[in-house]
mmCIF file of C-alpha atoms in Angstrom:
data_model
loop_
_atom_site.group_PDB
_atom_site.id
_atom_site.type_symbol
_atom_site.label_atom_id
_atom_site.label_comp_id
_atom_site.label_asym_id
_atom_site.label_seq_id
_atom_site.Cartn_x
_atom_site.Cartn_y
_atom_site.Cartn_z
ATOM 1 C CA UNK G 1 0.148 0.121 0.112
ATOM 2 C CA UNK G 2 1.259 3.442 -1.015
ATOM 3 C CA UNK G 3 0.765 6.499 1.539
ATOM 4 C CA UNK G 4 0.611 9.764 0.497
ATOM 5 C CA UNK G 5 0.997 12.671 3.512
ATOM 6 C CA UNK G 6 0.327 16.173 2.369
ATOM 7 C CA UNK G 7 2.412 19.118 3.744
ATOM 8 C CA UNK G 8 0.862 22.355 5.321
ATOM 9 C CA UNK G 9 1.024 24.050 1.937
ATOM 10 C CA UNK G 10 -1.138 21.570 0.120
ATOM 11 C CA UNK G 11 -3.694 21.361 3.122
ATOM 12 C CA UNK G 12 -4.315 24.873 2.747
ATOM 13 C CA UNK G 13 -4.474 25.111 -0.825
ATOM 14 C CA UNK G 14 -7.046 22.120 -0.665
ATOM 15 C CA UNK G 15 -8.941 24.162 2.110
ATOM 16 C CA UNK G 16 -9.154 26.857 -0.378
ATOM 17 C CA UNK G 17 -10.601 24.631 -3.012
ATOM 18 C CA UNK G 18 -7.305 23.705 -5.316
ATOM 19 C CA UNK G 19 -9.244 21.089 -7.755
ATOM 20 C CA UNK G 20 -5.898 19.330 -8.592
ATOM 21 C CA UNK G 21 -5.073 18.588 -4.807
ATOM 22 C CA UNK G 22 -8.624 17.558 -4.456
ATOM 23 C CA UNK G 23 -8.776 15.587 -7.531
ATOM 24 C CA UNK G 24 -5.840 13.624 -6.650
ATOM 25 C CA UNK G 25 -6.778 13.330 -2.989
ATOM 26 C CA UNK G 26 -9.946 11.808 -3.975
ATOM 27 C CA UNK G 27 -8.490 9.236 -6.288
ATOM 28 C CA UNK G 28 -5.777 8.246 -3.560
ATOM 29 C CA UNK G 29 -8.495 8.317 -0.416
ATOM 30 C CA UNK G 30 -8.192 6.418 2.111
ATOM 31 C CA UNK G 31 -4.316 6.200 1.637
ATOM 32 C CA UNK G 32 -3.939 10.085 2.210
ATOM 33 C CA UNK G 33 -3.461 11.826 5.258
ATOM 34 C CA UNK G 34 -1.921 14.763 7.184
ATOM 35 C CA UNK G 35 0.697 15.244 10.046
ATOM 36 C CA UNK G 36 -0.211 16.498 13.479
ATOM 37 C CA UNK G 37 2.573 19.306 12.505
ATOM 38 C CA UNK G 38 0.105 20.193 9.649
ATOM 39 C CA UNK G 39 -2.765 20.313 12.380
ATOM 40 C CA UNK G 40 -0.742 22.981 14.591
ATOM 41 C CA UNK G 41 0.304 24.977 11.836
ATOM 42 C CA UNK G 42 -3.158 25.306 10.252
ATOM 43 C CA UNK G 43 -4.833 26.241 13.920
ATOM 44 C CA UNK G 44 -2.001 28.672 14.663
ATOM 45 C CA UNK G 45 -2.389 30.552 11.369
ATOM 46 C CA UNK G 46 -6.108 30.786 12.122
ATOM 47 C CA UNK G 47 -5.758 31.318 15.629
ATOM 48 C CA UNK G 48 -3.267 34.313 14.808
ATOM 49 C CA UNK G 49 -5.506 35.716 12.378
ATOM 50 C CA UNK G 50 -8.746 35.570 14.689
ATOM 51 C CA UNK G 51 -6.950 37.447 17.451
ATOM 52 C CA UNK G 52 -5.489 40.323 15.477
ATOM 53 C CA UNK G 53 -7.445 43.175 15.997
ATOM 54 C CA UNK G 54 -7.161 44.504 12.676
ATOM 55 C CA UNK G 55 -9.134 41.300 11.406
ATOM 56 C CA UNK G 56 -11.994 41.954 13.589
ATOM 57 C CA UNK G 57 -14.217 42.978 10.850
ATOM 58 C CA UNK G 58 -13.585 39.310 9.080
ATOM 59 C CA UNK G 59 -14.514 37.111 12.054
ATOM 60 C CA UNK G 60 -17.292 35.507 10.468
ATOM 61 C CA UNK G 61 -15.372 34.337 7.807
ATOM 62 C CA UNK G 62 -12.411 33.591 9.772
ATOM 63 C CA UNK G 63 -14.172 31.474 12.309
ATOM 64 C CA UNK G 64 -15.744 29.459 9.414
ATOM 65 C CA UNK G 65 -12.537 28.834 7.582
ATOM 66 C CA UNK G 66 -11.234 27.432 11.012
ATOM 67 C CA UNK G 67 -14.147 25.503 11.475
ATOM 68 C CA UNK G 68 -13.591 23.920 7.884
ATOM 69 C CA UNK G 69 -10.435 23.281 8.708
ATOM 70 C CA UNK G 70 -11.582 21.272 11.727
ATOM 71 C CA UNK G 71 -14.253 19.464 9.688
ATOM 72 C CA UNK G 72 -11.566 18.330 7.631
ATOM 73 C CA UNK G 73 -9.404 16.923 10.250
ATOM 74 C CA UNK G 74 -11.905 14.844 11.387
ATOM 75 C CA UNK G 75 -12.007 12.872 7.795
ATOM 76 C CA UNK G 76 -8.431 12.820 7.151
ATOM 77 C CA UNK G 77 -5.934 10.355 8.947
ATOM 78 C CA UNK G 78 -3.569 12.353 10.974
ATOM 79 C CA UNK G 79 -0.304 10.723 11.594
ATOM 80 C CA UNK G 80 1.633 11.611 14.881
ATOM 81 C CA UNK G 81 4.958 12.621 15.994
ATOM 82 C CA UNK G 82 5.832 9.615 17.584
ATOM 83 C CA UNK G 83 9.007 8.022 19.388
ATOM 84 C CA UNK G 84 10.125 6.674 15.548
ATOM 85 C CA UNK G 85 9.156 10.148 14.108
ATOM 86 C CA UNK G 86 11.558 11.566 16.739
ATOM 87 C CA UNK G 87 14.576 9.273 16.000
ATOM 88 C CA UNK G 88 14.163 10.033 12.142
ATOM 89 C CA UNK G 89 14.060 13.642 13.243
ATOM 90 C CA UNK G 90 17.157 13.765 15.282
ATOM 91 C CA UNK G 91 18.837 11.544 12.467
ATOM 92 C CA UNK G 92 18.472 14.014 9.716
ATOM 93 C CA UNK G 93 19.584 17.262 11.683
ATOM 94 C CA UNK G 94 22.489 15.309 12.750
ATOM 95 C CA UNK G 95 23.343 14.093 9.226
ATOM 96 C CA UNK G 96 22.334 17.610 7.410
ATOM 97 C CA UNK G 97 23.049 20.487 9.480
ATOM 98 C CA UNK G 98 21.369 22.685 7.050
ATOM 99 C CA UNK G 99 18.339 21.087 7.824
ATOM 100 C CA UNK G 100 18.595 22.974 11.478
ATOM 101 C CA UNK G 101 17.794 26.302 10.083
ATOM 102 C CA UNK G 102 14.648 27.582 11.960
ATOM 103 C CA UNK G 103 12.506 27.881 8.811
ATOM 104 C CA UNK G 104 12.909 24.175 8.105
ATOM 105 C CA UNK G 105 11.722 23.329 11.742
ATOM 106 C CA UNK G 106 8.426 22.242 11.179
ATOM 107 C CA UNK G 107 9.285 20.942 7.586
ATOM 108 C CA UNK G 108 11.641 18.473 8.784
ATOM 109 C CA UNK G 109 9.190 17.555 11.463
ATOM 110 C CA UNK G 110 6.789 16.730 8.641
ATOM 111 C CA UNK G 111 9.351 14.829 6.571
ATOM 112 C CA UNK G 112 10.272 12.654 9.550
ATOM 113 C CA UNK G 113 6.796 11.490 9.978
ATOM 114 C CA UNK G 114 6.225 10.889 6.568
ATOM 115 C CA UNK G 115 9.600 8.465 6.579
ATOM 116 C CA UNK G 116 8.535 7.233 9.655
ATOM 117 C CA UNK G 117 5.357 5.715 8.025
ATOM 118 C CA UNK G 118 7.029 5.074 4.736
ATOM 119 C CA UNK G 119 4.991 7.552 2.993
ATOM 120 C CA UNK G 120 5.348 9.902 -0.237
ATOM 121 C CA UNK G 121 5.824 13.714 0.629
ATOM 122 C CA UNK G 122 3.184 15.297 -1.383
ATOM 123 C CA UNK G 123 4.228 18.910 -1.502
ATOM 124 C CA UNK G 124 5.231 21.525 -4.001
ATOM 125 C CA UNK G 125 8.214 22.594 -1.915
ATOM 126 C CA UNK G 126 10.815 20.711 -3.649
ATOM 127 C CA UNK G 127 13.542 23.340 -2.737
ATOM 128 C CA UNK G 128 13.656 22.275 1.009
ATOM 129 C CA UNK G 129 12.308 18.971 0.999
ATOM 130 C CA UNK G 130 14.626 17.777 -1.812
ATOM 131 C CA UNK G 131 17.245 18.251 1.178
ATOM 132 C CA UNK G 132 16.137 15.189 2.406
ATOM 133 C CA UNK G 133 17.663 12.291 -0.091
ATOM 134 C CA UNK G 134 15.391 9.632 1.143
ATOM 135 C CA UNK G 135 12.318 11.359 0.929
ATOM 136 C CA UNK G 136 9.965 10.407 -1.423
ATOM 137 C CA UNK G 137 7.941 13.446 -3.395
ATOM 138 C CA UNK G 138 4.852 14.214 -5.215
ATOM 139 C CA UNK G 139 3.533 17.628 -6.490
ATOM 140 C CA UNK G 140 0.009 17.540 -6.861
ATOM 141 C CA UNK G 141 -0.045 21.292 -7.938
ATOM 142 C CA UNK G 142 0.909 21.000 -11.471
#
């Protein structure tokens, strides 16, 4: 069985209605999942906007988008950052010092979860994820 795990960017695009990602995900369902790191990033993004006083006039829209995200999370497999993921993560950072950059923090955690589950990373961010030699990558946005 092949397992595809979407990164945060692809999940965001999917939630915004990206038809190509939706089509690919539907064709491969139920072998499509996301990571708990993506849940964290999506949640933090919406909460940050909801708590921003300059966005107060958009609260209905913002809460609706957060609600849609939570509904999506109920229907998709969410892979945890477990002990095996931690080992992969530590090895990635030890083997390639470039991966220790702050901007790659969440990406390396997502990649570790994908590797721990023998999955394929679904992303359009080849630049960063290609730094991880054993990670299989597919881009569903083309």
